[in-house]
PDB file of C-alpha atoms in Angstrom:
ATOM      1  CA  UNK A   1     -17.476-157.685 170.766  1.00 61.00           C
ATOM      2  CA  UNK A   2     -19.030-155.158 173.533  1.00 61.00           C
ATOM      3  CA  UNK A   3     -19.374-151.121 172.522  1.00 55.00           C
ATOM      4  CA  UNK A   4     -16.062-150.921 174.745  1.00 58.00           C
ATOM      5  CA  UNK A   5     -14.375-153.232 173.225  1.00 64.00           C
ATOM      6  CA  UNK A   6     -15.487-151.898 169.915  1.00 58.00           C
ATOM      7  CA  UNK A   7     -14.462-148.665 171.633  1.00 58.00           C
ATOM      8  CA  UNK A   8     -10.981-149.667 172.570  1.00 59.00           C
ATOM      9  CA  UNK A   9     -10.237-151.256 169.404  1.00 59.00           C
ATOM     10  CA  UNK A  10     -11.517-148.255 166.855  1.00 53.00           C
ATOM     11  CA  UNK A  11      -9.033-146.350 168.927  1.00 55.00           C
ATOM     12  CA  UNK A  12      -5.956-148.708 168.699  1.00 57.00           C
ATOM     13  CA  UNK A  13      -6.385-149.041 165.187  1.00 52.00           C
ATOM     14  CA  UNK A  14      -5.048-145.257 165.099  1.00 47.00           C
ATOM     15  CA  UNK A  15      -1.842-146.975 166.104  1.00 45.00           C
ATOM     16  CA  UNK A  16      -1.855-150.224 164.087  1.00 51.00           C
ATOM     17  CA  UNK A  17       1.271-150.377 162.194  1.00 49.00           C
ATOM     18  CA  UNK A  18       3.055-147.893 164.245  1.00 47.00           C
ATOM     19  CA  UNK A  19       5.922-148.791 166.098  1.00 46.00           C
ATOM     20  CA  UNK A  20       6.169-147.415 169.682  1.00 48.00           C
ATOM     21  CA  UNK A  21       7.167-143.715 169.399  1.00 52.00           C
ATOM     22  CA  UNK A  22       6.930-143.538 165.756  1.00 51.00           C
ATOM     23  CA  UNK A  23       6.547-140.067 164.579  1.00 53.00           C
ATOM     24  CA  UNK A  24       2.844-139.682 163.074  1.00 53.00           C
ATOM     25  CA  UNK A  25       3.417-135.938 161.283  1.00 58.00           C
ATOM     26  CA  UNK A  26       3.424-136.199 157.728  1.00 53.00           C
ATOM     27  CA  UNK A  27       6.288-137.533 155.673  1.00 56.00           C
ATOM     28  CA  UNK A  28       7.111-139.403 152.953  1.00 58.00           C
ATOM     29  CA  UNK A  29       6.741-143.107 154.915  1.00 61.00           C
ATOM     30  CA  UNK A  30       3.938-142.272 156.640  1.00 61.00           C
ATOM     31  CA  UNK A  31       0.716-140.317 155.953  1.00 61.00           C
ATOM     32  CA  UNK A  32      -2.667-140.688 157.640  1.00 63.00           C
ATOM     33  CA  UNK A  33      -5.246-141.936 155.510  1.00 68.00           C
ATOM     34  CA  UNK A  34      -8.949-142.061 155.924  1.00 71.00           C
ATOM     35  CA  UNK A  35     -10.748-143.580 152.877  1.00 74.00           C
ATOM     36  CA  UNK A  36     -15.150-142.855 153.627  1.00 75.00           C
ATOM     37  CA  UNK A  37     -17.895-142.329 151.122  1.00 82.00           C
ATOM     38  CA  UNK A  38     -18.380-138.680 150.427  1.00 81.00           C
ATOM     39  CA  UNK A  39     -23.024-137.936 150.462  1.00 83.00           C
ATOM     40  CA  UNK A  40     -23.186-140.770 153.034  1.00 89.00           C
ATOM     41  CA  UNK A  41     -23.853-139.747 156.155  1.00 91.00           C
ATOM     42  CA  UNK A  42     -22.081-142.278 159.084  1.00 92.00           C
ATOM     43  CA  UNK A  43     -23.556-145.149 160.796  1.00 93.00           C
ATOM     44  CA  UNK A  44     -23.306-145.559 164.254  1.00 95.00           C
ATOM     45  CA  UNK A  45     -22.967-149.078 166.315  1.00 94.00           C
ATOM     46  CA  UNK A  46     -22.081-147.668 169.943  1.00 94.00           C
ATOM     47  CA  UNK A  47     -22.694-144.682 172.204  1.00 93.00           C
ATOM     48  CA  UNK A  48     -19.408-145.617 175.074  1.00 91.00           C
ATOM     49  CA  UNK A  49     -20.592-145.153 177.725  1.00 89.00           C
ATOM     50  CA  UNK A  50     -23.921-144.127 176.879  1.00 87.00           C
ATOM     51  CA  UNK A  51     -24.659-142.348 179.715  1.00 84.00           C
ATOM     52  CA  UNK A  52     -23.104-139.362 181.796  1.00 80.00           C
ATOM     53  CA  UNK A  53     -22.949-139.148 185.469  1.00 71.00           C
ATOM     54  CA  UNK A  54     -24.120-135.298 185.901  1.00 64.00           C
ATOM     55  CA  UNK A  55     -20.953-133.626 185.787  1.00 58.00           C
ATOM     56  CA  UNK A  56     -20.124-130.874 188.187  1.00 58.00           C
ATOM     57  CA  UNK A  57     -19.922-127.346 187.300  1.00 62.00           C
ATOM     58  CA  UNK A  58     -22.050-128.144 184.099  1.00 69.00           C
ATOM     59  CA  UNK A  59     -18.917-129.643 182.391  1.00 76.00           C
ATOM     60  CA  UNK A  60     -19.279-131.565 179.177  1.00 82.00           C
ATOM     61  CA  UNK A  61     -19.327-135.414 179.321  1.00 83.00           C
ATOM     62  CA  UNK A  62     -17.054-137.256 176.850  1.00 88.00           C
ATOM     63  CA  UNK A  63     -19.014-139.923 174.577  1.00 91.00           C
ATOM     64  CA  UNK A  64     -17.125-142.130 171.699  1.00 93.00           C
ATOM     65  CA  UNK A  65     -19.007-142.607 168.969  1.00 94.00           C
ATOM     66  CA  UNK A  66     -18.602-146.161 167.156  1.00 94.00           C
ATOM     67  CA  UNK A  67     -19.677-146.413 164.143  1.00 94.00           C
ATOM     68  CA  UNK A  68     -18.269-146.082 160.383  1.00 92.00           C
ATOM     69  CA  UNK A  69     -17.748-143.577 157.801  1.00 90.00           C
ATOM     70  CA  UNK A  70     -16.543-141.064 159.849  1.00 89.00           C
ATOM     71  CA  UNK A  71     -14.528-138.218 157.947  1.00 85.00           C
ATOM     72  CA  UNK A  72     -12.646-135.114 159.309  1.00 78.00           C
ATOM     73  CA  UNK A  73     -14.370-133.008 156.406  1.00 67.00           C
ATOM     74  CA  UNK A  74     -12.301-129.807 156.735  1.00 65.00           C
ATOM     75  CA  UNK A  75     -14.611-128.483 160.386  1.00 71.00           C
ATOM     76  CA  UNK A  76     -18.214-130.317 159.052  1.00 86.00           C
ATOM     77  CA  UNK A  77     -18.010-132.920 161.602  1.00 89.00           C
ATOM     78  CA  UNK A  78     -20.922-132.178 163.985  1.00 89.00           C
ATOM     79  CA  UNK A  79     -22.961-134.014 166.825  1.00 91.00           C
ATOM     80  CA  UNK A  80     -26.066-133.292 167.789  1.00 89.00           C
ATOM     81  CA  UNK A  81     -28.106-134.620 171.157  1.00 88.00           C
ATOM     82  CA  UNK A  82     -32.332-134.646 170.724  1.00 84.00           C
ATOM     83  CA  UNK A  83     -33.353-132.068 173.678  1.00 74.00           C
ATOM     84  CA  UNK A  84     -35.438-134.084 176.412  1.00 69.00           C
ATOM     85  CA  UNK A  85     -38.748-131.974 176.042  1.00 65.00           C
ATOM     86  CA  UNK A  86     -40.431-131.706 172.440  1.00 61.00           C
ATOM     87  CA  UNK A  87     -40.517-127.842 173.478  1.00 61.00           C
ATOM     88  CA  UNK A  88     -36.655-127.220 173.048  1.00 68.00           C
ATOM     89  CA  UNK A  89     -34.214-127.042 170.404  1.00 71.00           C
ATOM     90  CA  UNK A  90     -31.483-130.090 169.738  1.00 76.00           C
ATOM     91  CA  UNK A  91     -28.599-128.996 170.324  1.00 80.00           C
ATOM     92  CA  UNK A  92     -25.259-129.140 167.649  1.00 78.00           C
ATOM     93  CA  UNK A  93     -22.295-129.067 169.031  1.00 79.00           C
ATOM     94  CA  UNK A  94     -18.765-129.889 167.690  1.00 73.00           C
ATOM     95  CA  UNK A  95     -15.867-130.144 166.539  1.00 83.00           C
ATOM     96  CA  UNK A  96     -15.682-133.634 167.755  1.00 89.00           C
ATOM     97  CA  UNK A  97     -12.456-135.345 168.274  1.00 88.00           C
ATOM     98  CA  UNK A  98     -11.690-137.594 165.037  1.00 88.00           C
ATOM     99  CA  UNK A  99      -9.989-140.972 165.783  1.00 87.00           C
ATOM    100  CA  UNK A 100     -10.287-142.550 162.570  1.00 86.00           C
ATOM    101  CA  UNK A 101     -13.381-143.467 160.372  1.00 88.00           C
ATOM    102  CA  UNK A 102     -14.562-145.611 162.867  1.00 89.00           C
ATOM    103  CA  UNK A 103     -14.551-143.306 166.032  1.00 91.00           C
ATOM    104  CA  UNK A 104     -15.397-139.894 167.163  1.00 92.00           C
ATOM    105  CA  UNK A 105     -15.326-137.924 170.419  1.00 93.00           C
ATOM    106  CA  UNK A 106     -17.952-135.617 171.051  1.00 91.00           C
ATOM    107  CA  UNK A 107     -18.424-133.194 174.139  1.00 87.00           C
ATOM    108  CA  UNK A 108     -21.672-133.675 175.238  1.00 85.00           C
ATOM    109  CA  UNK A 109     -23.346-130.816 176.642  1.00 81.00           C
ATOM    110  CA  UNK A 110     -24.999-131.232 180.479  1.00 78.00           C
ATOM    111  CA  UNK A 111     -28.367-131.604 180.722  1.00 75.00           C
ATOM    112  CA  UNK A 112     -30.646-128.508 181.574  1.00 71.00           C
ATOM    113  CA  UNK A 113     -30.192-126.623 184.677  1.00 72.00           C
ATOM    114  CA  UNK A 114     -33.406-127.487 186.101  1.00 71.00           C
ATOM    115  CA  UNK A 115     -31.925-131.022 186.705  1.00 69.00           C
ATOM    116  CA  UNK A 116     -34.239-132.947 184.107  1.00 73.00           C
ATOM    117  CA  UNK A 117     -32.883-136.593 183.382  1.00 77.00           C
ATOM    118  CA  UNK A 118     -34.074-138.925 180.744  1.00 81.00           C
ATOM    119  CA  UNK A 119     -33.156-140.419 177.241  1.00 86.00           C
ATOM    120  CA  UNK A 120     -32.600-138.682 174.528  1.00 87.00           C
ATOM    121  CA  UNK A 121     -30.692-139.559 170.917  1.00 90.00           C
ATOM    122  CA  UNK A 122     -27.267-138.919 169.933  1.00 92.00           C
ATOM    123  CA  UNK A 123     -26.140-138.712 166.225  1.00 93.00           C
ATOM    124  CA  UNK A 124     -23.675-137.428 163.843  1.00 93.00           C
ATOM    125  CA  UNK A 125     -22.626-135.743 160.866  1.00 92.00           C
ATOM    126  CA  UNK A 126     -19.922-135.499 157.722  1.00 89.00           C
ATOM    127  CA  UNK A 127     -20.986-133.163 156.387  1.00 88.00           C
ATOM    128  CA  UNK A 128     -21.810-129.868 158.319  1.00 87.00           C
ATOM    129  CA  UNK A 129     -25.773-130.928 159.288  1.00 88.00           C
ATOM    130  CA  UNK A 130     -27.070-131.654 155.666  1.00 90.00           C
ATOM    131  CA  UNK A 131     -27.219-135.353 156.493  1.00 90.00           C
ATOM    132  CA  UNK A 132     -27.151-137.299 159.769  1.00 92.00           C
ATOM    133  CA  UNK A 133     -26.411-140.556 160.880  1.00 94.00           C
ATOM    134  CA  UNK A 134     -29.620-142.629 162.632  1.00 94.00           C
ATOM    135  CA  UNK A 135     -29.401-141.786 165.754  1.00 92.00           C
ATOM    136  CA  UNK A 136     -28.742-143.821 169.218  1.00 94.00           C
ATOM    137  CA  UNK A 137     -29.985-143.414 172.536  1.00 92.00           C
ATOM    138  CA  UNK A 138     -27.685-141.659 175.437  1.00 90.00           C
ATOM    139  CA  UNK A 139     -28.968-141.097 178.898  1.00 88.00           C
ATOM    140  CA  UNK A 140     -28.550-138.160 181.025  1.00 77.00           C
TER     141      UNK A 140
END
């Protein structure tokens, strides 16, 4: 399967099971469930795309993550993006979007002003920064 099919199908497993309108807010016939490994940080398959256009106005670029062992955590879902020069910081940003344990959202910030391009890595975390996932490469 291609990263966007991988994609499209960690997102449509959010609605597996549900019929067409069903209401998804807690109850007692239906309750959203995500089972992961707790001191394991995720794994990542895809970066989709893995790239970003340079977005006007510096605006953030919207990346799903693919991967496994994804967990909402209670806020210590993070994503961090390798700066381009050894010089700078990474940067962390978050809180990603959680699909399921398969699939994340994160915002990824533009690249710096002075219009550098290049490859850099992409990862994630469970569990507020203390572990990270191996990381993948994303161009700017």
């Amino acid at each position: 399967m291609s990263p966007l099919g991988a994609a499209k199908q960690a997102v449509r497993d959010l609605d597996r099971g549900l019929p067409s309108g069903a209401d998804t807010s807690l109850s007692a016939t239906w309750v959203p469930l995500v089972v992961f490994e707790p001191g394991v940080p995720p794994t990542l398959a895809a970066l989709v795309p893995n790239y970003s256009k340079l977005a006007p106005y510096g605006n953030p670029a919207a990346v799903v993550l693919v991967g496994a062992n994804f967990a909402t955590s209670y806020g210590d879902l993070l994503c961090e993006i390798a700066a381009l020069w050894a010089q700078q910081p990474a940067q962390r940003f978050g809180p990603p979007i959680f699909y399921n344990g398969s699939a994340i959202q994160c915002l990824v910030p533009p690249p710096p002003r002075d219009g550098s391009t290049g490859d850099v890595s992409l990862r994630a975390s469970s569990d507020g920064g203390v572990s990270w996932s191996a990381p993948l490469n994303f161009t700017w």
